[in-house]
JSON list of C-alpha atoms and ligand atoms in Angstrom, two decimals:
[
{"chain": "A", "resi": 1, "resn": "UNK", "atom": "CA", "xyz": [156.58, -13.32, -49.01]},
{"chain": "A", "resi": 2, "resn": "UNK", "atom": "CA", "xyz": [157.95, -9.82, -49.01]},
{"chain": "A", "resi": 3, "resn": "UNK", "atom": "CA", "xyz": [156.45, -7.16, -46.82]},
{"chain": "A", "resi": 4, "resn": "UNK", "atom": "CA", "xyz": [153.94, -4.57, -47.89]},
{"chain": "A", "resi": 5, "resn": "UNK", "atom": "CA", "xyz": [152.57, -1.55, -46.05]},
{"chain": "A", "resi": 6, "resn": "UNK", "atom": "CA", "xyz": [149.52, -3.52, -44.96]},
{"chain": "A", "resi": 7, "resn": "UNK", "atom": "CA", "xyz": [151.38, -6.80, -44.75]},
{"chain": "A", "resi": 8, "resn": "UNK", "atom": "CA", "xyz": [151.07, -10.19, -46.33]},
{"chain": "A", "resi": 9, "resn": "UNK", "atom": "CA", "xyz": [148.17, -12.60, -45.87]},
{"chain": "A", "resi": 10, "resn": "UNK", "atom": "CA", "xyz": [148.09, -16.35, -45.25]},
{"chain": "A", "resi": 11, "resn": "UNK", "atom": "CA", "xyz": [144.79, -18.18, -45.68]},
{"chain": "A", "resi": 12, "resn": "UNK", "atom": "CA", "xyz": [144.43, -21.55, -43.89]},
{"chain": "A", "resi": 13, "resn": "UNK", "atom": "CA", "xyz": [141.71, -23.98, -45.01]},
{"chain": "A", "resi": 14, "resn": "UNK", "atom": "CA", "xyz": [141.06, -27.36, -43.35]},
{"chain": "A", "resi": 15, "resn": "UNK", "atom": "CA", "xyz": [139.78, -29.85, -45.93]},
{"chain": "A", "resi": 16, "resn": "UNK", "atom": "CA", "xyz": [137.97, -33.09, -45.11]},
{"chain": "A", "resi": 17, "resn": "UNK", "atom": "CA", "xyz": [136.02, -34.77, -47.90]},
{"chain": "A", "resi": 18, "resn": "UNK", "atom": "CA", "xyz": [135.33, -31.56, -49.80]},
{"chain": "A", "resi": 19, "resn": "UNK", "atom": "CA", "xyz": [135.72, -32.82, -53.40]},
{"chain": "A", "resi": 20, "resn": "UNK", "atom": "CA", "xyz": [132.56, -31.02, -54.46]},
{"chain": "A", "resi": 21, "resn": "UNK", "atom": "CA", "xyz": [133.62, -27.68, -52.97]},
{"chain": "A", "resi": 22, "resn": "UNK", "atom": "CA", "xyz": [137.40, -27.48, -53.44]},
{"chain": "A", "resi": 23, "resn": "UNK", "atom": "CA", "xyz": [137.34, -26.88, -57.24]},
{"chain": "A", "resi": 24, "resn": "UNK", "atom": "CA", "xyz": [134.82, -24.05, -56.78]},
{"chain": "A", "resi": 25, "resn": "UNK", "atom": "CA", "xyz": [136.26, -22.46, -53.67]},
{"chain": "A", "resi": 26, "resn": "UNK", "atom": "CA", "xyz": [139.89, -22.00, -54.68]},
{"chain": "A", "resi": 27, "resn": "UNK", "atom": "CA", "xyz": [139.41, -20.07, -57.96]},
{"chain": "A", "resi": 28, "resn": "UNK", "atom": "CA", "xyz": [136.86, -17.88, -56.15]},
{"chain": "A", "resi": 29, "resn": "UNK", "atom": "CA", "xyz": [139.30, -17.31, -53.29]},
{"chain": "A", "resi": 30, "resn": "UNK", "atom": "CA", "xyz": [142.23, -16.49, -55.59]},
{"chain": "A", "resi": 31, "resn": "UNK", "atom": "CA", "xyz": [140.06, -14.01, -57.48]},
{"chain": "A", "resi": 32, "resn": "UNK", "atom": "CA", "xyz": [139.35, -12.18, -54.22]},
{"chain": "A", "resi": 33, "resn": "UNK", "atom": "CA", "xyz": [142.94, -12.29, -52.99]},
{"chain": "A", "resi": 34, "resn": "UNK", "atom": "CA", "xyz": [144.21, -10.97, -56.35]},
{"chain": "A", "resi": 35, "resn": "UNK", "atom": "CA", "xyz": [142.23, -7.78, -55.81]},
{"chain": "A", "resi": 36, "resn": "UNK", "atom": "CA", "xyz": [143.98, -7.04, -52.49]},
{"chain": "A", "resi": 37, "resn": "UNK", "atom": "CA", "xyz": [147.27, -5.98, -54.01]},
{"chain": "A", "resi": 38, "resn": "UNK", "atom": "CA", "xyz": [149.28, -7.55, -51.22]},
{"chain": "A", "resi": 39, "resn": "UNK", "atom": "CA", "xyz": [151.36, -10.74, -51.05]},
{"chain": "A", "resi": 40, "resn": "UNK", "atom": "CA", "xyz": [149.45, -13.87, -50.08]},
{"chain": "A", "resi": 41, "resn": "UNK", "atom": "CA", "xyz": [149.61, -17.64, -49.74]},
{"chain": "A", "resi": 42, "resn": "UNK", "atom": "CA", "xyz": [146.80, -20.20, -49.37]},
{"chain": "A", "resi": 43, "resn": "UNK", "atom": "CA", "xyz": [147.54, -23.25, -47.22]},
{"chain": "A", "resi": 44, "resn": "UNK", "atom": "CA", "xyz": [145.08, -26.13, -47.64]},
{"chain": "A", "resi": 45, "resn": "UNK", "atom": "CA", "xyz": [145.38, -28.83, -44.99]},
{"chain": "A", "resi": 46, "resn": "UNK", "atom": "CA", "xyz": [143.98, -32.15, -46.16]},
{"chain": "A", "resi": 47, "resn": "UNK", "atom": "CA", "xyz": [142.73, -33.80, -43.00]},
{"chain": "A", "resi": 48, "resn": "UNK", "atom": "CA", "xyz": [142.86, -37.40, -44.22]},
{"chain": "A", "resi": 49, "resn": "UNK", "atom": "CA", "xyz": [140.08, -37.02, -46.80]},
{"chain": "A", "resi": 50, "resn": "UNK", "atom": "CA", "xyz": [138.73, -40.28, -48.15]},
{"chain": "A", "resi": 51, "resn": "UNK", "atom": "CA", "xyz": [137.33, -38.76, -51.34]},
{"chain": "A", "resi": 52, "resn": "UNK", "atom": "CA", "xyz": [139.15, -37.03, -54.23]},
{"chain": "A", "resi": 53, "resn": "UNK", "atom": "CA", "xyz": [139.89, -33.82, -52.28]},
{"chain": "A", "resi": 54, "resn": "UNK", "atom": "CA", "xyz": [143.65, -34.39, -52.15]},
{"chain": "A", "resi": 55, "resn": "UNK", "atom": "CA", "xyz": [143.87, -35.30, -55.87]},
{"chain": "A", "resi": 56, "resn": "UNK", "atom": "CA", "xyz": [141.93, -32.15, -56.73]},
{"chain": "A", "resi": 57, "resn": "UNK", "atom": "CA", "xyz": [144.17, -30.02, -54.50]},
{"chain": "A", "resi": 58, "resn": "UNK", "atom": "CA", "xyz": [147.23, -31.46, -56.26]},
{"chain": "A", "resi": 59, "resn": "UNK", "atom": "CA", "xyz": [145.71, -30.58, -59.63]},
{"chain": "A", "resi": 60, "resn": "UNK", "atom": "CA", "xyz": [145.11, -27.03, -58.41]},
{"chain": "A", "resi": 61, "resn": "UNK", "atom": "CA", "xyz": [148.71, -26.86, -57.19]},
{"chain": "A", "resi": 62, "resn": "UNK", "atom": "CA", "xyz": [149.74, -27.34, -60.82]},
{"chain": "A", "resi": 63, "resn": "UNK", "atom": "CA", "xyz": [147.63, -24.36, -61.78]},
{"chain": "A", "resi": 64, "resn": "UNK", "atom": "CA", "xyz": [148.57, -22.09, -58.87]},
{"chain": "A", "resi": 65, "resn": "UNK", "atom": "CA", "xyz": [152.10, -23.21, -57.85]},
{"chain": "A", "resi": 66, "resn": "UNK", "atom": "CA", "xyz": [153.12, -19.81, -56.49]},
{"chain": "A", "resi": 67, "resn": "UNK", "atom": "CA", "xyz": [150.06, -19.18, -54.38]},
{"chain": "A", "resi": 68, "resn": "UNK", "atom": "CA", "xyz": [148.98, -22.57, -53.04]},
{"chain": "A", "resi": 69, "resn": "UNK", "atom": "CA", "xyz": [150.57, -24.90, -50.50]},
{"chain": "A", "resi": 70, "resn": "UNK", "atom": "CA", "xyz": [149.18, -28.26, -49.46]},
{"chain": "A", "resi": 71, "resn": "UNK", "atom": "CA", "xyz": [149.63, -30.01, -46.13]},
{"chain": "A", "resi": 72, "resn": "UNK", "atom": "CA", "xyz": [148.76, -33.70, -46.12]},
{"chain": "A", "resi": 73, "resn": "UNK", "atom": "CA", "xyz": [147.87, -35.13, -42.73]},
{"chain": "A", "resi": 74, "resn": "UNK", "atom": "CA", "xyz": [148.33, -38.89, -42.38]},
{"chain": "A", "resi": 75, "resn": "UNK", "atom": "CA", "xyz": [144.80, -39.46, -41.10]},
{"chain": "A", "resi": 76, "resn": "UNK", "atom": "CA", "xyz": [141.70, -37.57, -39.99]},
{"chain": "A", "resi": 77, "resn": "UNK", "atom": "CA", "xyz": [142.59, -35.45, -36.93]},
{"chain": "A", "resi": 78, "resn": "UNK", "atom": "CA", "xyz": [139.62, -33.07, -36.93]},
{"chain": "A", "resi": 79, "resn": "UNK", "atom": "CA", "xyz": [139.02, -29.49, -38.00]},
{"chain": "A", "resi": 80, "resn": "UNK", "atom": "CA", "xyz": [140.95, -27.70, -35.24]},
{"chain": "A", "resi": 81, "resn": "UNK", "atom": "CA", "xyz": [144.13, -29.83, -35.29]},
{"chain": "A", "resi": 82, "resn": "UNK", "atom": "CA", "xyz": [144.10, -29.39, -39.09]},
{"chain": "A", "resi": 83, "resn": "UNK", "atom": "CA", "xyz": [143.94, -25.60, -38.72]},
{"chain": "A", "resi": 84, "resn": "UNK", "atom": "CA", "xyz": [146.78, -25.69, -36.16]},
{"chain": "A", "resi": 85, "resn": "UNK", "atom": "CA", "xyz": [148.92, -27.73, -38.57]},
{"chain": "A", "resi": 86, "resn": "UNK", "atom": "CA", "xyz": [148.34, -24.99, -41.15]},
{"chain": "A", "resi": 87, "resn": "UNK", "atom": "CA", "xyz": [149.10, -22.18, -38.66]},
{"chain": "A", "resi": 88, "resn": "UNK", "atom": "CA", "xyz": [152.55, -23.68, -38.03]},
{"chain": "A", "resi": 89, "resn": "UNK", "atom": "CA", "xyz": [153.48, -23.07, -41.68]},
{"chain": "A", "resi": 90, "resn": "UNK", "atom": "CA", "xyz": [152.05, -19.58, -42.15]},
{"chain": "A", "resi": 91, "resn": "UNK", "atom": "CA", "xyz": [154.37, -16.69, -42.97]},
{"chain": "A", "resi": 92, "resn": "UNK", "atom": "CA", "xyz": [151.78, -13.91, -43.38]},
{"chain": "A", "resi": 93, "resn": "UNK", "atom": "CA", "xyz": [151.45, -10.82, -41.21]},
{"chain": "A", "resi": 94, "resn": "UNK", "atom": "CA", "xyz": [147.75, -11.66, -41.01]},
{"chain": "A", "resi": 95, "resn": "UNK", "atom": "CA", "xyz": [146.27, -15.18, -41.02]},
{"chain": "A", "resi": 96, "resn": "UNK", "atom": "CA", "xyz": [142.74, -15.84, -42.28]},
{"chain": "A", "resi": 97, "resn": "UNK", "atom": "CA", "xyz": [140.87, -19.09, -41.62]},
{"chain": "A", "resi": 98, "resn": "UNK", "atom": "CA", "xyz": [138.11, -20.27, -43.90]},
{"chain": "A", "resi": 99, "resn": "UNK", "atom": "CA", "xyz": [135.99, -23.41, -44.09]},
{"chain": "A", "resi": 100, "resn": "UNK", "atom": "CA", "xyz": [136.23, -25.35, -47.35]},
{"chain": "A", "resi": 101, "resn": "UNK", "atom": "CA", "xyz": [132.49, -26.03, -47.61]},
{"chain": "A", "resi": 102, "resn": "UNK", "atom": "CA", "xyz": [131.50, -22.66, -49.17]},
{"chain": "A", "resi": 103, "resn": "UNK", "atom": "CA", "xyz": [129.64, -21.67, -46.00]},
{"chain": "A", "resi": 104, "resn": "UNK", "atom": "CA", "xyz": [132.21, -18.88, -45.51]},
{"chain": "A", "resi": 105, "resn": "UNK", "atom": "CA", "xyz": [132.17, -16.64, -48.63]},
{"chain": "A", "resi": 106, "resn": "UNK", "atom": "CA", "xyz": [135.75, -15.66, -49.53]},
{"chain": "A", "resi": 107, "resn": "UNK", "atom": "CA", "xyz": [134.34, -12.34, -50.77]},
{"chain": "A", "resi": 108, "resn": "UNK", "atom": "CA", "xyz": [134.07, -11.29, -47.09]},
{"chain": "A", "resi": 109, "resn": "UNK", "atom": "CA", "xyz": [137.85, -11.53, -46.49]},
{"chain": "A", "resi": 110, "resn": "UNK", "atom": "CA", "xyz": [138.61, -7.88, -47.42]},
{"chain": "A", "resi": 111, "resn": "UNK", "atom": "CA", "xyz": [136.26, -6.74, -44.64]},
{"chain": "A", "resi": 112, "resn": "UNK", "atom": "CA", "xyz": [138.18, -8.80, -42.08]},
{"chain": "A", "resi": 113, "resn": "UNK", "atom": "CA", "xyz": [141.50, -7.43, -43.32]},
{"chain": "A", "resi": 114, "resn": "UNK", "atom": "CA", "xyz": [140.21, -3.87, -43.12]},
{"chain": "A", "resi": 115, "resn": "UNK", "atom": "CA", "xyz": [139.85, -4.45, -39.38]},
{"chain": "A", "resi": 116, "resn": "UNK", "atom": "CA", "xyz": [143.17, -6.25, -38.79]},
{"chain": "A", "resi": 117, "resn": "UNK", "atom": "CA", "xyz": [144.80, -3.37, -40.69]},
{"chain": "A", "resi": 118, "resn": "UNK", "atom": "CA", "xyz": [143.33, -1.07, -38.05]},
{"chain": "A", "resi": 119, "resn": "UNK", "atom": "CA", "xyz": [145.15, -3.09, -35.40]},
{"chain": "A", "resi": 120, "resn": "UNK", "atom": "CA", "xyz": [142.54, -5.59, -34.22]},
{"chain": "A", "resi": 121, "resn": "UNK", "atom": "CA", "xyz": [144.20, -8.90, -33.23]},
{"chain": "A", "resi": 122, "resn": "UNK", "atom": "CA", "xyz": [141.24, -11.22, -33.84]},
{"chain": "A", "resi": 123, "resn": "UNK", "atom": "CA", "xyz": [138.33, -10.54, -36.18]},
{"chain": "A", "resi": 124, "resn": "UNK", "atom": "CA", "xyz": [135.50, -13.07, -36.41]},
{"chain": "A", "resi": 125, "resn": "UNK", "atom": "CA", "xyz": [132.70, -13.46, -38.91]},
{"chain": "A", "resi": 126, "resn": "UNK", "atom": "CA", "xyz": [129.12, -13.94, -37.75]},
{"chain": "A", "resi": 127, "resn": "UNK", "atom": "CA", "xyz": [126.64, -16.26, -39.47]},
{"chain": "A", "resi": 128, "resn": "UNK", "atom": "CA", "xyz": [123.55, -14.22, -40.27]},
{"chain": "A", "resi": 129, "resn": "UNK", "atom": "CA", "xyz": [121.07, -16.33, -42.17]},
{"chain": "A", "resi": 130, "resn": "UNK", "atom": "CA", "xyz": [122.04, -19.85, -41.25]},
{"chain": "A", "resi": 131, "resn": "UNK", "atom": "CA", "xyz": [120.45, -22.68, -43.17]},
{"chain": "A", "resi": 132, "resn": "UNK", "atom": "CA", "xyz": [121.05, -25.01, -40.24]},
{"chain": "A", "resi": 133, "resn": "UNK", "atom": "CA", "xyz": [118.14, -26.59, -38.32]},
{"chain": "A", "resi": 134, "resn": "UNK", "atom": "CA", "xyz": [116.49, -24.93, -35.34]},
{"chain": "A", "resi": 135, "resn": "UNK", "atom": "CA", "xyz": [118.09, -27.55, -33.10]},
{"chain": "A", "resi": 136, "resn": "UNK", "atom": "CA", "xyz": [121.54, -26.85, -34.54]},
{"chain": "A", "resi": 137, "resn": "UNK", "atom": "CA", "xyz": [121.10, -23.09, -34.02]},
{"chain": "A", "resi": 138, "resn": "UNK", "atom": "CA", "xyz": [119.88, -23.59, -30.45]},
{"chain": "A", "resi": 139, "resn": "UNK", "atom": "CA", "xyz": [122.91, -25.81, -29.78]},
{"chain": "A", "resi": 140, "resn": "UNK", "atom": "CA", "xyz": [125.19, -23.08, -31.16]},
{"chain": "A", "resi": 141, "resn": "UNK", "atom": "CA", "xyz": [123.58, -20.50, -28.85]},
{"chain": "A", "resi": 142, "resn": "UNK", "atom": "CA", "xyz": [124.26, -22.73, -25.86]},
{"chain": "A", "resi": 143, "resn": "UNK", "atom": "CA", "xyz": [127.87, -23.34, -26.92]},
{"chain": "A", "resi": 144, "resn": "UNK", "atom": "CA", "xyz": [128.35, -19.59, -27.40]},
{"chain": "A", "resi": 145, "resn": "UNK", "atom": "CA", "xyz": [127.08, -18.86, -23.88]},
{"chain": "A", "resi": 146, "resn": "UNK", "atom": "CA", "xyz": [129.24, -21.53, -22.26]},
{"chain": "A", "resi": 147, "resn": "UNK", "atom": "CA", "xyz": [132.33, -20.53, -24.24]},
{"chain": "A", "resi": 148, "resn": "UNK", "atom": "CA", "xyz": [131.85, -16.91, -23.22]},
{"chain": "A", "resi": 149, "resn": "UNK", "atom": "CA", "xyz": [131.51, -17.93, -19.56]},
{"chain": "A", "resi": 150, "resn": "UNK", "atom": "CA", "xyz": [134.63, -20.11, -19.64]},
{"chain": "A", "resi": 151, "resn": "UNK", "atom": "CA", "xyz": [136.95, -17.89, -21.67]},
{"chain": "A", "resi": 152, "resn": "UNK", "atom": "CA", "xyz": [135.70, -14.48, -20.56]},
{"chain": "A", "resi": 153, "resn": "UNK", "atom": "CA", "xyz": [136.16, -13.44, -24.19]},
{"chain": "A", "resi": 154, "resn": "UNK", "atom": "CA", "xyz": [133.10, -11.91, -25.79]},
{"chain": "A", "resi": 155, "resn": "UNK", "atom": "CA", "xyz": [132.46, -13.02, -29.36]},
{"chain": "A", "resi": 156, "resn": "UNK", "atom": "CA", "xyz": [129.13, -13.08, -31.15]},
{"chain": "A", "resi": 157, "resn": "UNK", "atom": "CA", "xyz": [129.71, -16.40, -32.90]},
{"chain": "A", "resi": 158, "resn": "UNK", "atom": "CA", "xyz": [132.45, -18.75, -31.68]},
{"chain": "A", "resi": 159, "resn": "UNK", "atom": "CA", "xyz": [131.49, -21.31, -34.32]},
{"chain": "A", "resi": 160, "resn": "UNK", "atom": "CA", "xyz": [132.10, -19.21, -37.40]},
{"chain": "A", "resi": 161, "resn": "UNK", "atom": "CA", "xyz": [135.58, -20.04, -38.63]},
{"chain": "A", "resi": 162, "resn": "UNK", "atom": "CA", "xyz": [135.83, -17.17, -41.08]},
{"chain": "A", "resi": 163, "resn": "UNK", "atom": "CA", "xyz": [138.39, -15.25, -39.05]},
{"chain": "A", "resi": 164, "resn": "UNK", "atom": "CA", "xyz": [141.50, -13.14, -39.24]},
{"chain": "A", "resi": 165, "resn": "UNK", "atom": "CA", "xyz": [144.32, -13.17, -36.71]},
{"chain": "A", "resi": 166, "resn": "UNK", "atom": "CA", "xyz": [147.39, -10.98, -36.28]},
{"chain": "A", "resi": 167, "resn": "UNK", "atom": "CA", "xyz": [150.86, -12.53, -36.51]},
{"chain": "A", "resi": 168, "resn": "UNK", "atom": "CA", "xyz": [151.28, -11.94, -32.74]},
{"chain": "A", "resi": 169, "resn": "UNK", "atom": "CA", "xyz": [148.25, -14.12, -31.97]},
{"chain": "A", "resi": 170, "resn": "UNK", "atom": "CA", "xyz": [149.33, -16.85, -34.40]},
{"chain": "A", "resi": 171, "resn": "UNK", "atom": "CA", "xyz": [152.83, -16.92, -32.87]},
{"chain": "A", "resi": 172, "resn": "UNK", "atom": "CA", "xyz": [151.29, -17.32, -29.41]},
{"chain": "A", "resi": 173, "resn": "UNK", "atom": "CA", "xyz": [148.99, -20.11, -30.62]},
{"chain": "A", "resi": 174, "resn": "UNK", "atom": "CA", "xyz": [151.91, -21.85, -32.31]},
{"chain": "A", "resi": 175, "resn": "UNK", "atom": "CA", "xyz": [153.90, -21.74, -29.06]},
{"chain": "A", "resi": 176, "resn": "UNK", "atom": "CA", "xyz": [151.03, -23.20, -27.08]},
{"chain": "A", "resi": 177, "resn": "UNK", "atom": "CA", "xyz": [151.40, -26.91, -26.29]},
{"chain": "A", "resi": 178, "resn": "UNK", "atom": "CA", "xyz": [147.75, -27.38, -25.53]},
{"chain": "A", "resi": 179, "resn": "UNK", "atom": "CA", "xyz": [145.11, -27.45, -28.25]},
{"chain": "A", "resi": 180, "resn": "UNK", "atom": "CA", "xyz": [141.81, -26.37, -26.62]},
{"chain": "B", "resi": 1, "resn": "UDP", "atom": "N1", "xyz": [137.03, -30.49, -41.43]},
{"chain": "B", "resi": 1, "resn": "UDP", "atom": "C1", "xyz": [138.27, -31.06, -41.20]},
{"chain": "B", "resi": 1, "resn": "UDP", "atom": "N2", "xyz": [138.33, -32.23, -40.49]},
{"chain": "B", "resi": 1, "resn": "UDP", "atom": "C2", "xyz": [137.23, -32.85, -40.00]},
{"chain": "B", "resi": 1, "resn": "UDP", "atom": "C3", "xyz": [135.97, -32.23, -40.21]},
{"chain": "B", "resi": 1, "resn": "UDP", "atom": "C4", "xyz": [135.90, -31.05, -40.92]},
{"chain": "B", "resi": 1, "resn": "UDP", "atom": "O1", "xyz": [139.29, -30.54, -41.65]},
{"chain": "B", "resi": 1, "resn": "UDP", "atom": "O2", "xyz": [137.37, -33.91, -39.37]},
{"chain": "B", "resi": 1, "resn": "UDP", "atom": "C5", "xyz": [136.93, -29.23, -42.20]},
{"chain": "B", "resi": 1, "resn": "UDP", "atom": "C6", "xyz": [135.86, -29.21, -43.26]},
{"chain": "B", "resi": 1, "resn": "UDP", "atom": "O3", "xyz": [136.34, -29.72, -44.49]},
{"chain": "B", "resi": 1, "resn": "UDP", "atom": "C7", "xyz": [135.52, -27.75, -43.33]},
{"chain": "B", "resi": 1, "resn": "UDP", "atom": "C8", "xyz": [135.70, -27.28, -41.91]},
{"chain": "B", "resi": 1, "resn": "UDP", "atom": "O4", "xyz": [136.59, -28.22, -41.29]},
{"chain": "B", "resi": 1, "resn": "UDP", "atom": "O5", "xyz": [136.43, -27.04, -44.15]},
{"chain": "B", "resi": 1, "resn": "UDP", "atom": "C9", "xyz": [134.39, -27.20, -41.14]},
{"chain": "B", "resi": 1, "resn": "UDP", "atom": "O6", "xyz": [133.78, -28.46, -41.19]},
{"chain": "B", "resi": 1, "resn": "UDP", "atom": "P1", "xyz": [132.20, -28.62, -41.20]},
{"chain": "B", "resi": 1, "resn": "UDP", "atom": "O7", "xyz": [131.62, -27.80, -42.29]},
{"chain": "B", "resi": 1, "resn": "UDP", "atom": "O8", "xyz": [131.91, -30.08, -41.18]},
{"chain": "B", "resi": 1, "resn": "UDP", "atom": "O9", "xyz": [131.86, -27.98, -39.78]},
{"chain": "B", "resi": 1, "resn": "UDP", "atom": "P2", "xyz": [130.64, -27.03, -39.38]},
{"chain": "B", "resi": 1, "resn": "UDP", "atom": "O10", "xyz": [130.38, -26.08, -40.50]},
{"chain": "B", "resi": 1, "resn": "UDP", "atom": "O11", "xyz": [129.53, -27.95, -39.14]},
{"chain": "B", "resi": 1, "resn": "UDP", "atom": "O12", "xyz": [131.16, -26.36, -38.13]},
{"chain": "B", "resi": 2, "resn": "MG", "atom": "MG1", "xyz": [130.37, -26.23, -42.44]}
]
């Protein structure tokens, strides 16, 4: 991707058994990215899906050959290893992560980029009206507290994977041997 004043964007999406969501998400995502007027690539990492996700991604590759790249993992490694596999291939000046299950609206991406353009290294989305159970939300609150205590990094929602990272952060993550 060639450079632009505000830089190019890579979007990384881990995909595990998302056959229902993939055909909806990608056209919606491309529509948003097309409005940005900056170079972009979308990297979908199939994390050993056992449904038709990979077939559907391959079909979409035929439709969007210039904008889409697919990584096929040999088995199911989990969400975070899948994202790291995608990070290793990114070329963008900014890297956005997005869940494939439509819980992270792609329409929010421009807001994240507005902040990375201002120089922020990590920008995280926050889930406002979660449709998860009370138990699930209480568990998230606990995880947020513990994560804050361990890392010393203050984020409102460590579980929301709609995020944007600067190239500097991605390069550091890619150089890190350890995955936690
Ligand atoms: N995912 C993955 N590997 C897995 C489980 C999930 O790549 O083993 C992907 C999944 O397709 C989705 C994202 O990671 O894009 C988040 O998964 P999920 O919605 O299950 O997590 P939650 O929203 O509960 O955090
Ligand atoms: Mg989810």
